[in-house]
CSV table of N, CA and C in Angstrom, one decimal:
chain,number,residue,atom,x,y,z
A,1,UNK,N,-36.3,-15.4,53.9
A,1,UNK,CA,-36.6,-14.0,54.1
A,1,UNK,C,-35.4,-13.2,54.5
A,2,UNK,N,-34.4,-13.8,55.3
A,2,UNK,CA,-33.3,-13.0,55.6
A,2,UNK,C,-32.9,-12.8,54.7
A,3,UNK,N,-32.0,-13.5,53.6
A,3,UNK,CA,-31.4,-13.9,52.3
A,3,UNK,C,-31.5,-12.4,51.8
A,4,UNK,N,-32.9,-12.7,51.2
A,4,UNK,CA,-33.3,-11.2,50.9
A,4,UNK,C,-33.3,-10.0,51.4
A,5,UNK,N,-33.4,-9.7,52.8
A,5,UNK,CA,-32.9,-8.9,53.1
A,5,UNK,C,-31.4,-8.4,53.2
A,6,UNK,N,-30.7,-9.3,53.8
A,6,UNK,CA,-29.5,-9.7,53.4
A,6,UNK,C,-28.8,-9.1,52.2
A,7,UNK,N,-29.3,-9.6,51.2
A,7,UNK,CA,-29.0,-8.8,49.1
A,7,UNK,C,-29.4,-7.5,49.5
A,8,UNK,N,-30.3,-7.3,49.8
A,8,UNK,CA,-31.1,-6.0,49.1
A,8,UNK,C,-30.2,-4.6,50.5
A,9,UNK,N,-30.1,-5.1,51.5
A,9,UNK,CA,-28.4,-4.5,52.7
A,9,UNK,C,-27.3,-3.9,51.8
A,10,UNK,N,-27.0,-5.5,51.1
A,10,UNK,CA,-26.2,-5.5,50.6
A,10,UNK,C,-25.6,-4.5,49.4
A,11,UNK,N,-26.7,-4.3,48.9
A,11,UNK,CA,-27.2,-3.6,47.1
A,11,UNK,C,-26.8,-2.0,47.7
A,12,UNK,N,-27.7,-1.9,49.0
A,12,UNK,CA,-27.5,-0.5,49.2
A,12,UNK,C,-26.0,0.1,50.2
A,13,UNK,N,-25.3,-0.6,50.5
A,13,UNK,CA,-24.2,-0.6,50.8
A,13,UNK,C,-23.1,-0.5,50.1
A,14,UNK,N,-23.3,-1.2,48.9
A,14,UNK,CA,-22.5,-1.0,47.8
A,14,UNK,C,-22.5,-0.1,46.7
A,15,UNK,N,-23.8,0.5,46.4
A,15,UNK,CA,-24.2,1.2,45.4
A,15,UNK,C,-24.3,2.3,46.1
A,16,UNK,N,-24.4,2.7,47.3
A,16,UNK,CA,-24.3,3.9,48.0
A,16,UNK,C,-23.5,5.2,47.7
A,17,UNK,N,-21.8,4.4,47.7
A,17,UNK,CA,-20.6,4.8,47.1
A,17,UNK,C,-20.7,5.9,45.6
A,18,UNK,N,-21.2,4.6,44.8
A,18,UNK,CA,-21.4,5.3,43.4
A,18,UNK,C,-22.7,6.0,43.1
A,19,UNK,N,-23.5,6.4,43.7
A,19,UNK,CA,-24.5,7.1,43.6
A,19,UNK,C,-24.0,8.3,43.9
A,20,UNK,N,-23.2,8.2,45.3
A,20,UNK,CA,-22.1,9.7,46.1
A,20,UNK,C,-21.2,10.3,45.0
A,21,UNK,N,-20.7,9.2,44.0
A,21,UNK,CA,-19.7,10.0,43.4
A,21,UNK,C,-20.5,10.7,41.7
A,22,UNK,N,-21.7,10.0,41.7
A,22,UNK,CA,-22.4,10.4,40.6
A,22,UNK,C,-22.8,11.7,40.9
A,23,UNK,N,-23.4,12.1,42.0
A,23,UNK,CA,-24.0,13.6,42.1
A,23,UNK,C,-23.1,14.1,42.3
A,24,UNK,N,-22.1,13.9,43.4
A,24,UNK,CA,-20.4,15.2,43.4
A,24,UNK,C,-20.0,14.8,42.3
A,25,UNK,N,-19.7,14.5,41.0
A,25,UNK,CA,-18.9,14.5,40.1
A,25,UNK,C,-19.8,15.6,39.2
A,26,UNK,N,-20.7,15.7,39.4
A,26,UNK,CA,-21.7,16.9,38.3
A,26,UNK,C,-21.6,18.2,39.6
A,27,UNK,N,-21.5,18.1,40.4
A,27,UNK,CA,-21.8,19.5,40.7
A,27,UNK,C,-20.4,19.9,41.8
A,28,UNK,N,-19.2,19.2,42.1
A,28,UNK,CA,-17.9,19.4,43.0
A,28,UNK,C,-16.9,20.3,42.1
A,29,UNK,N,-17.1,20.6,40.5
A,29,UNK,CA,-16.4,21.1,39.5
A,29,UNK,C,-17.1,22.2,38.7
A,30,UNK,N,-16.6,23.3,38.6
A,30,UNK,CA,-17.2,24.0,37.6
A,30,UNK,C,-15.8,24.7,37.1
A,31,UNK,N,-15.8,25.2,35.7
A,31,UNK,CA,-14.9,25.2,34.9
A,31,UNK,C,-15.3,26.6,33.7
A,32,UNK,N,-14.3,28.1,34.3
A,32,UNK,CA,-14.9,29.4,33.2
A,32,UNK,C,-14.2,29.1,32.4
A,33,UNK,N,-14.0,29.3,30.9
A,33,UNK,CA,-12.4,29.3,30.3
A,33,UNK,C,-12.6,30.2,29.4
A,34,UNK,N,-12.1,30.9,29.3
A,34,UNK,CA,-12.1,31.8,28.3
A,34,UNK,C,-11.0,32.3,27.4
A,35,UNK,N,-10.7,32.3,25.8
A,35,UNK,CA,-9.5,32.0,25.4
A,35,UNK,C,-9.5,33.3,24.0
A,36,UNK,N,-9.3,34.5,24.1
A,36,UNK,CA,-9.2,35.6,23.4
A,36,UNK,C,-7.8,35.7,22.6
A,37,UNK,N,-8.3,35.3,21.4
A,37,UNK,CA,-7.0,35.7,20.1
A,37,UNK,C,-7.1,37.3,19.6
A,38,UNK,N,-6.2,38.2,19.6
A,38,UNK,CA,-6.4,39.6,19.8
A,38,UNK,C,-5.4,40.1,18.6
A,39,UNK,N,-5.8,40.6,17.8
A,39,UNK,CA,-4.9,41.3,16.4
A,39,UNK,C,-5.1,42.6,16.1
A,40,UNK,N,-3.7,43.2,16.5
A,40,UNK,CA,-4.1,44.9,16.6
A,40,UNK,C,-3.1,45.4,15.5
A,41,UNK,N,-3.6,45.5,14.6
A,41,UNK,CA,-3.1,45.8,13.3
A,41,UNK,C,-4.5,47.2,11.8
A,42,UNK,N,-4.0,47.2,10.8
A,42,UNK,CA,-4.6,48.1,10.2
A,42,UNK,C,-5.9,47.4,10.1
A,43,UNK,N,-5.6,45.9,10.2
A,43,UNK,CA,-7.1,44.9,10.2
A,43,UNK,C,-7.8,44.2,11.5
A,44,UNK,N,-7.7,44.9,12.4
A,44,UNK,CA,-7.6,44.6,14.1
A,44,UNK,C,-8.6,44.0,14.3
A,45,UNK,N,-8.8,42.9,14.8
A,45,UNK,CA,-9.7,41.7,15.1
A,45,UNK,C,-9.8,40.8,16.5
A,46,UNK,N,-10.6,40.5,16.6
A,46,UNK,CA,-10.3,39.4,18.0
A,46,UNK,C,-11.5,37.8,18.0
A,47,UNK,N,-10.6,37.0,18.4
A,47,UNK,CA,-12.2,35.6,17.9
A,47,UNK,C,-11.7,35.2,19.3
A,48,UNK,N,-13.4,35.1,20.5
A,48,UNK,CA,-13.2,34.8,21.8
A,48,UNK,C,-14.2,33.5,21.3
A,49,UNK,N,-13.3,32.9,22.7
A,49,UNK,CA,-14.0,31.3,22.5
A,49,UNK,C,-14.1,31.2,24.4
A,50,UNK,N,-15.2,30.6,24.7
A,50,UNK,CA,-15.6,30.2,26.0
A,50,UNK,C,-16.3,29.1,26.7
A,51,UNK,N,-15.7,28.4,27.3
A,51,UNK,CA,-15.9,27.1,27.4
A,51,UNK,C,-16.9,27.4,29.2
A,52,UNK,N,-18.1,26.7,29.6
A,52,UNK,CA,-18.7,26.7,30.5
A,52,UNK,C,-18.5,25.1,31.0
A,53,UNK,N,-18.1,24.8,32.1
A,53,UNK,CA,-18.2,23.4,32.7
A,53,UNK,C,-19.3,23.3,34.4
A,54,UNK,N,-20.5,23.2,34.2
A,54,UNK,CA,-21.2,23.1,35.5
A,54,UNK,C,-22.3,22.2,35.4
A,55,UNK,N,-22.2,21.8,36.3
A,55,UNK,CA,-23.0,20.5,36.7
A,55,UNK,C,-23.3,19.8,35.4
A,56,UNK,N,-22.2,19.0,35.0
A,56,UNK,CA,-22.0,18.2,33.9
A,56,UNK,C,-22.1,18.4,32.9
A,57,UNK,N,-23.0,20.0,32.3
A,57,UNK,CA,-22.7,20.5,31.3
A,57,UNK,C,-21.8,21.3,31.0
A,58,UNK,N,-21.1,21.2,29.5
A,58,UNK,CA,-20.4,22.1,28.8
A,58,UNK,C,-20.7,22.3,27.9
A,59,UNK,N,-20.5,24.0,27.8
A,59,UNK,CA,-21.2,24.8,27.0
A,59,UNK,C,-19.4,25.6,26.2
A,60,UNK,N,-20.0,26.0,24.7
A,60,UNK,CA,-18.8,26.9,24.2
A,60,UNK,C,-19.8,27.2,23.2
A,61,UNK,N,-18.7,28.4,23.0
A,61,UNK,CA,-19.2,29.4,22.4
A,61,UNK,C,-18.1,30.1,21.7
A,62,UNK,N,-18.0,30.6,20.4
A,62,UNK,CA,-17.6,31.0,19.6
A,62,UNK,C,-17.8,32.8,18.6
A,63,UNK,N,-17.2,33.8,19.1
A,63,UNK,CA,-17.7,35.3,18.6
A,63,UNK,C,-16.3,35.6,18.1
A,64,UNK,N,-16.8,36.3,17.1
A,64,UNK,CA,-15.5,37.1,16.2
A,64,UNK,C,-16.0,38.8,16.7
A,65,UNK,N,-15.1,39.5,16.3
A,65,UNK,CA,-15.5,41.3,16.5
A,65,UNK,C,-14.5,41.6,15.5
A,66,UNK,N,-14.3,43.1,15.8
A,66,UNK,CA,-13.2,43.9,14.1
A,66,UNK,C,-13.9,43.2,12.9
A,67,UNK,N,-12.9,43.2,12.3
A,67,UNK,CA,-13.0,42.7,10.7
A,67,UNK,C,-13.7,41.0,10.6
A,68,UNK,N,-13.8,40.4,11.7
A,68,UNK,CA,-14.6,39.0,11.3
A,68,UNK,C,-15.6,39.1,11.8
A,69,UNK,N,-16.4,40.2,12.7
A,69,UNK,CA,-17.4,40.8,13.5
A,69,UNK,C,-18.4,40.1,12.4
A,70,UNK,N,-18.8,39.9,11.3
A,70,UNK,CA,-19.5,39.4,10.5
A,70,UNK,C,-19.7,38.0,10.2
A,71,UNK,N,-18.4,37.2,10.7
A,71,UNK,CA,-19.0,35.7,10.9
A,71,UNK,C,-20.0,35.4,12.1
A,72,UNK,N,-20.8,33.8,11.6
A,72,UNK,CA,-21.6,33.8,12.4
A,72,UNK,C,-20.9,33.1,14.0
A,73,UNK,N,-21.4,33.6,14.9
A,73,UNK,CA,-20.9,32.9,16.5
A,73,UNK,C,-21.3,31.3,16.3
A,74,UNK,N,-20.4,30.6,16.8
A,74,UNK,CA,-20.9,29.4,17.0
A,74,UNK,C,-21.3,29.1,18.4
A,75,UNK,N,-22.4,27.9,18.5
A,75,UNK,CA,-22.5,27.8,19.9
A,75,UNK,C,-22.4,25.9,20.1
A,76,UNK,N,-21.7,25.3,21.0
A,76,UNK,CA,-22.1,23.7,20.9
A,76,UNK,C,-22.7,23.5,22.7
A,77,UNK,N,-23.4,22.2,22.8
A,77,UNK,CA,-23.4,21.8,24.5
A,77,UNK,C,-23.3,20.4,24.4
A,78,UNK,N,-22.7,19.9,25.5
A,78,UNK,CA,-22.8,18.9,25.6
A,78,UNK,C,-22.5,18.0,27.2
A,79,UNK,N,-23.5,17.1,27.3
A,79,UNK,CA,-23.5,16.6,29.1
A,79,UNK,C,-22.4,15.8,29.4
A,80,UNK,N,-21.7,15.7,30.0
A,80,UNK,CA,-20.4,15.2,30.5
A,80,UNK,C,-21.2,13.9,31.1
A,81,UNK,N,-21.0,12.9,30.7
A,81,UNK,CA,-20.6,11.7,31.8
A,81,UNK,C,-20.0,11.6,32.8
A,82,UNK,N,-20.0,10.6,33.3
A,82,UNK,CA,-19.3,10.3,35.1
A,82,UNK,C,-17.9,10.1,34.2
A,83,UNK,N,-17.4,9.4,33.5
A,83,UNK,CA,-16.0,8.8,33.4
A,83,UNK,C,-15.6,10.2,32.7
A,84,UNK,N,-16.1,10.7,31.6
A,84,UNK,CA,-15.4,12.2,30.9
A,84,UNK,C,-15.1,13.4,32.2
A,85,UNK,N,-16.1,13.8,33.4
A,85,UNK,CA,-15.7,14.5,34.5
A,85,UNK,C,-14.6,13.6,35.1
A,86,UNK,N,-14.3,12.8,35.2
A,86,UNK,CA,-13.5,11.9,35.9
A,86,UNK,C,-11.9,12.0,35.2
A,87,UNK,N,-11.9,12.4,33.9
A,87,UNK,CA,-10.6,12.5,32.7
A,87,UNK,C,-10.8,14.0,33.1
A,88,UNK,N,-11.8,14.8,33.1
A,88,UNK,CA,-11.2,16.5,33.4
A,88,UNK,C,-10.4,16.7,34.7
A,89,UNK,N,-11.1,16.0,35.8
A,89,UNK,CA,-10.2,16.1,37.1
A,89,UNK,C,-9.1,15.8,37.0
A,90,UNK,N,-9.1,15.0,36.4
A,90,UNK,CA,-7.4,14.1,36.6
A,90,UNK,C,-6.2,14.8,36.1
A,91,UNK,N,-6.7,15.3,34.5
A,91,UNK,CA,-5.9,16.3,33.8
A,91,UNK,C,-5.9,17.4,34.7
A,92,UNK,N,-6.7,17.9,35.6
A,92,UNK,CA,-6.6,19.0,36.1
A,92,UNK,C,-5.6,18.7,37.4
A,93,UNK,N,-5.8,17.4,37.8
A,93,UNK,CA,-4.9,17.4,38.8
A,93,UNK,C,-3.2,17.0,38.5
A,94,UNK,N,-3.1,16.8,37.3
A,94,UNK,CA,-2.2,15.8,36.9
A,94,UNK,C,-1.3,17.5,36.2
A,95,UNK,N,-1.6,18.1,35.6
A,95,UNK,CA,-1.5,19.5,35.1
A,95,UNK,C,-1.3,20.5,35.9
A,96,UNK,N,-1.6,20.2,37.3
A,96,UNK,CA,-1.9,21.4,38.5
A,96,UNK,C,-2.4,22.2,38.3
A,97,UNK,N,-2.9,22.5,37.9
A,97,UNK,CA,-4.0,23.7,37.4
A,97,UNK,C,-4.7,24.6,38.3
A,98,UNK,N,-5.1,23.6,39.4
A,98,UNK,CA,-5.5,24.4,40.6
A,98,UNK,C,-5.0,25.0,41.1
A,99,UNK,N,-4.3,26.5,40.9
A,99,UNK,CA,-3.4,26.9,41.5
A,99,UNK,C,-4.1,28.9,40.9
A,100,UNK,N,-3.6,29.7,41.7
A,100,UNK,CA,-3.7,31.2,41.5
A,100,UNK,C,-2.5,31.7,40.4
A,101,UNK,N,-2.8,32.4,39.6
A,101,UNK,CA,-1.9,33.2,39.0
A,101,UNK,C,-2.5,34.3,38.4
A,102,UNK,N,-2.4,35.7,39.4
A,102,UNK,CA,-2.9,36.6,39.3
A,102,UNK,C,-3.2,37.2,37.9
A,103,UNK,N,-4.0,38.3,37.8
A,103,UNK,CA,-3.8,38.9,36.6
A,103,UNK,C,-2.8,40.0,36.2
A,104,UNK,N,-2.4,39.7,34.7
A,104,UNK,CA,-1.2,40.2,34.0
A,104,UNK,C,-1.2,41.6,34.0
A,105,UNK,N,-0.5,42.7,34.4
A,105,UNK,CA,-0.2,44.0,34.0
A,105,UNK,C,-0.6,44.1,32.4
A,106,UNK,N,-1.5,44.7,32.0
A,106,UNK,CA,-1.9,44.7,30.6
A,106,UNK,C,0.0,45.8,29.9
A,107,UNK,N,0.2,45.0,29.1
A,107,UNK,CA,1.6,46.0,28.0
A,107,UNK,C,0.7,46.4,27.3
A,108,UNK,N,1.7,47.5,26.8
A,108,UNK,CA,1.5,48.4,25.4
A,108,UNK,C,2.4,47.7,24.6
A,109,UNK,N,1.5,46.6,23.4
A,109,UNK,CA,2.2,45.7,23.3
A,109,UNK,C,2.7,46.7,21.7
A,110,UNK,N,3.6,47.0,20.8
A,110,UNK,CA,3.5,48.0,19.6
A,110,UNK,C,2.7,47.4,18.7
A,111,UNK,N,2.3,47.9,18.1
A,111,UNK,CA,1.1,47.7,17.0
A,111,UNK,C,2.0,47.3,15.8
A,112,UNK,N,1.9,46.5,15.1
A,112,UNK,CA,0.9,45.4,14.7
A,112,UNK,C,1.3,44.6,15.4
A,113,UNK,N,0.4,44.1,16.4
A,113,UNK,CA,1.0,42.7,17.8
A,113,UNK,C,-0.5,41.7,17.2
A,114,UNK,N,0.0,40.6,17.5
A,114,UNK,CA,-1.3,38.9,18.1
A,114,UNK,C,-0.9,39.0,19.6
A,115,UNK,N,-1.9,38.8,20.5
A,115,UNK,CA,-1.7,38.6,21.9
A,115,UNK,C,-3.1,37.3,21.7
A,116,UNK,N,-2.8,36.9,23.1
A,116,UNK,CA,-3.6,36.2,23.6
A,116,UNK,C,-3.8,36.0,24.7
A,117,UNK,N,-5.1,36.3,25.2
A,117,UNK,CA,-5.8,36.7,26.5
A,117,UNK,C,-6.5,35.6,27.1
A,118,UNK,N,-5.9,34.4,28.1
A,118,UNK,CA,-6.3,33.3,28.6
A,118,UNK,C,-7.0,33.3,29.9
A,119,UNK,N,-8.2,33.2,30.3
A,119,UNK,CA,-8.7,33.1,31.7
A,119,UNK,C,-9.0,31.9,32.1
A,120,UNK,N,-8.9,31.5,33.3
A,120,UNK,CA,-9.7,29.9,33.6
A,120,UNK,C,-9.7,30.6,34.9
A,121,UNK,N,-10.7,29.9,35.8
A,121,UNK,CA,-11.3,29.9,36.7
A,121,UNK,C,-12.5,28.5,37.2
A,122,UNK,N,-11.5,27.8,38.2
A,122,UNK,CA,-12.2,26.2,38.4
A,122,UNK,C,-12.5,26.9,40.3
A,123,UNK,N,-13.8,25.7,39.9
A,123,UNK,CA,-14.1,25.9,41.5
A,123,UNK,C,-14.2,24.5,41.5
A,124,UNK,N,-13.8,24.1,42.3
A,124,UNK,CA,-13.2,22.7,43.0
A,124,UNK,C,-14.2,22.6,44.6
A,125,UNK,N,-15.1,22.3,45.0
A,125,UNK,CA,-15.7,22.0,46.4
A,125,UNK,C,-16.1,23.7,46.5
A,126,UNK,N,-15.3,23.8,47.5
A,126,UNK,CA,-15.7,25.4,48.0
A,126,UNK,C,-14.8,26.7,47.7
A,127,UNK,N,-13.4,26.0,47.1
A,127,UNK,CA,-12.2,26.5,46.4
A,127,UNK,C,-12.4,27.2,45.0
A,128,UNK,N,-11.6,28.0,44.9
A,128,UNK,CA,-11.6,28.6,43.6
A,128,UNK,C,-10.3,28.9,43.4
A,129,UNK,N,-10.0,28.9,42.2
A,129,UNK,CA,-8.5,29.1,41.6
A,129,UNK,C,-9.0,30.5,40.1
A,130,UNK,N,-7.9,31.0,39.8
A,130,UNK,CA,-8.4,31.8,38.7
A,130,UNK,C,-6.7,31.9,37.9
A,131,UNK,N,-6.3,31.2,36.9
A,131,UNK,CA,-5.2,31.8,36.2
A,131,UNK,C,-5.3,32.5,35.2
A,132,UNK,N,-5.0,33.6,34.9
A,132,UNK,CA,-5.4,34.7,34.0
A,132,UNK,C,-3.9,35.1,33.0
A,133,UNK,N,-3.5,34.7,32.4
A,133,UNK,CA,-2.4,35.0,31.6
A,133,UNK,C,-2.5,36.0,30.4
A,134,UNK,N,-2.0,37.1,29.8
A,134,UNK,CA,-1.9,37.9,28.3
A,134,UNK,C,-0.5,38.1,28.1
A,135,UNK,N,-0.2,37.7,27.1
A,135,UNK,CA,0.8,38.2,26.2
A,135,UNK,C,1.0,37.5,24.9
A,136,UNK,N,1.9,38.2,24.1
A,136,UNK,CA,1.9,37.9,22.7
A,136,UNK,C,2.4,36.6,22.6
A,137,UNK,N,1.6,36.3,21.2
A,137,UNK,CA,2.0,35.0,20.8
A,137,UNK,C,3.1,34.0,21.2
A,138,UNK,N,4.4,35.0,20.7
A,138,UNK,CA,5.2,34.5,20.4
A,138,UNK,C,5.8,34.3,22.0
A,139,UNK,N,5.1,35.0,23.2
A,139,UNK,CA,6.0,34.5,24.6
A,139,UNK,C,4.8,33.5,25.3
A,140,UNK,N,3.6,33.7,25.3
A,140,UNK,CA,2.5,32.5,25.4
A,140,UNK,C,2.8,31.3,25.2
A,141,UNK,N,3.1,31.2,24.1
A,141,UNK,CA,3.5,30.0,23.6
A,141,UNK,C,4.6,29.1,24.2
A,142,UNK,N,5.3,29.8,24.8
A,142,UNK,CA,6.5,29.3,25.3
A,142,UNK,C,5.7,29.0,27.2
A,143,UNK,N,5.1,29.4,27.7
A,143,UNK,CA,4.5,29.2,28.9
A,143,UNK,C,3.8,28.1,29.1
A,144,UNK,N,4.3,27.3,30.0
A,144,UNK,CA,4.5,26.1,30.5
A,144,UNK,C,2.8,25.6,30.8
A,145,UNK,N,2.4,27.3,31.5
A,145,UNK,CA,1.1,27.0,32.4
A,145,UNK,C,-0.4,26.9,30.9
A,146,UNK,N,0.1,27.5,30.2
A,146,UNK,CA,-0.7,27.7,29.1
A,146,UNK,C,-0.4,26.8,27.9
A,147,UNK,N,0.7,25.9,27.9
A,147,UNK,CA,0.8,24.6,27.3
A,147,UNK,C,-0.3,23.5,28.1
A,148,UNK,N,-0.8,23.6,29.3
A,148,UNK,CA,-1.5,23.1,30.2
A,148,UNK,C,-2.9,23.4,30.1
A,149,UNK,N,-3.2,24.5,29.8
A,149,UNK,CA,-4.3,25.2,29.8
A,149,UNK,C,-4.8,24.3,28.5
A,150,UNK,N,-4.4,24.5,27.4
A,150,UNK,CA,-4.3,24.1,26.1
A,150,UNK,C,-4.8,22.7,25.8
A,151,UNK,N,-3.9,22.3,26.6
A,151,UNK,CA,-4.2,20.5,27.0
A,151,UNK,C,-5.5,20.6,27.1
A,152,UNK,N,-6.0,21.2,28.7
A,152,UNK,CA,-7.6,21.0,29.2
A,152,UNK,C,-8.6,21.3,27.8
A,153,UNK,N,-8.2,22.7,27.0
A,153,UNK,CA,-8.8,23.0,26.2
A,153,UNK,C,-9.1,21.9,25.1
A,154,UNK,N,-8.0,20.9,24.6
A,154,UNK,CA,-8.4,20.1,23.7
A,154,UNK,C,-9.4,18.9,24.0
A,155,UNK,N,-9.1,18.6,25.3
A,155,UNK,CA,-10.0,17.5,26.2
A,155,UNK,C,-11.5,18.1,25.6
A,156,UNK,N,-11.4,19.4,26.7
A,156,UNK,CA,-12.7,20.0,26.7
A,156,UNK,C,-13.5,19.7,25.1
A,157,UNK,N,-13.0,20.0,23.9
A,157,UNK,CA,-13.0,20.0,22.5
A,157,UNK,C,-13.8,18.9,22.3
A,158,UNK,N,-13.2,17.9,22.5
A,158,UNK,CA,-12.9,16.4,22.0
A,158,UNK,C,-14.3,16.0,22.4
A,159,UNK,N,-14.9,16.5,23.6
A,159,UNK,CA,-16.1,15.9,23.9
A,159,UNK,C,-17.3,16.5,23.6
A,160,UNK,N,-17.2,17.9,22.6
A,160,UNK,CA,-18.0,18.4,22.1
A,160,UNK,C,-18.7,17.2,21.1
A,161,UNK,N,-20.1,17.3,20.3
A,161,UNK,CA,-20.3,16.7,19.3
A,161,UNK,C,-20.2,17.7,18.1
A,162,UNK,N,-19.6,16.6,17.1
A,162,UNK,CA,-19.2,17.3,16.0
A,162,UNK,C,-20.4,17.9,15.4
């Protein structure tokens, strides 16, 4: 009869751990992202995409306005596993991501401009970060912090179902 007792001590001593990290892994992260391609030209357009990460779900979403205002929005969801939250953390820690960077002085950028309007905002425990970046393509692109952002974004992608 000890024996048993003994295992069954034992079971909950061990599995305690991973039970702890199953519920904080769905609800210790939440993840805004929002990723605005902006064309201000005689054919002025914008396609926003928005990625939701909370309690193990992620949600995106897909809207055109201007001249593509007429395609349809897409929407996907999909529940995150313990090891896929476990690959968003890492990237996020591995990337630094968790960090402030205020929002951008909006330019008058001259017309006919592409900009791109990036927001994230992770809440980590009781923390929150928000990096908010805009400018045109052609200097975006060259930003370190939004080669990073990019990264998370394709992760985030990857675990969508097709």
């Amino acid at each position: 009869m000890k024996t048993i007792h003994v295992l069954i001590l034992a079971f909950f001593i061990f599995s305690a751990p991973f039970q702890i990290l199953a519920q904080t892994s769905k609800t210790d992260l939440k993840i805004n992202y929002s990723h605005v391609h902006k064309e201000s030209s005689k054919d002025s357009h914008s396609i926003i995409e928005k990625w939701v990460l909370e309690n193990g779900a992620l949600n995106y979403s897909k809207s055109y306005t201007g001249r593509l205002g007429k395609k349809s929005p897409e929407k996907k969801q999909q529940n995150l596993s313990d090891e896929q939250l476990i690959l968003v953390k890492k990237l996020l820690n591995e990337k630094e991501l968790y960090k402030n960077i205020p929002s951008p002085k909006y330019s008058d950028f001259k017309s006919p401009y592409t900009a791109i309007h990036v927001n994230l905002i992770l809440k980590k425990n009781t923390e929150s970060f928000e990096i908010d970046l805009y400018e045109v393509v052609e200097s975006i692109t060259k930003n370190p912090t939004y080669s990073d952002i990019k990264t998370l974004e394709n992760l985030l992608n990857s675990f969508l179902k097709k």
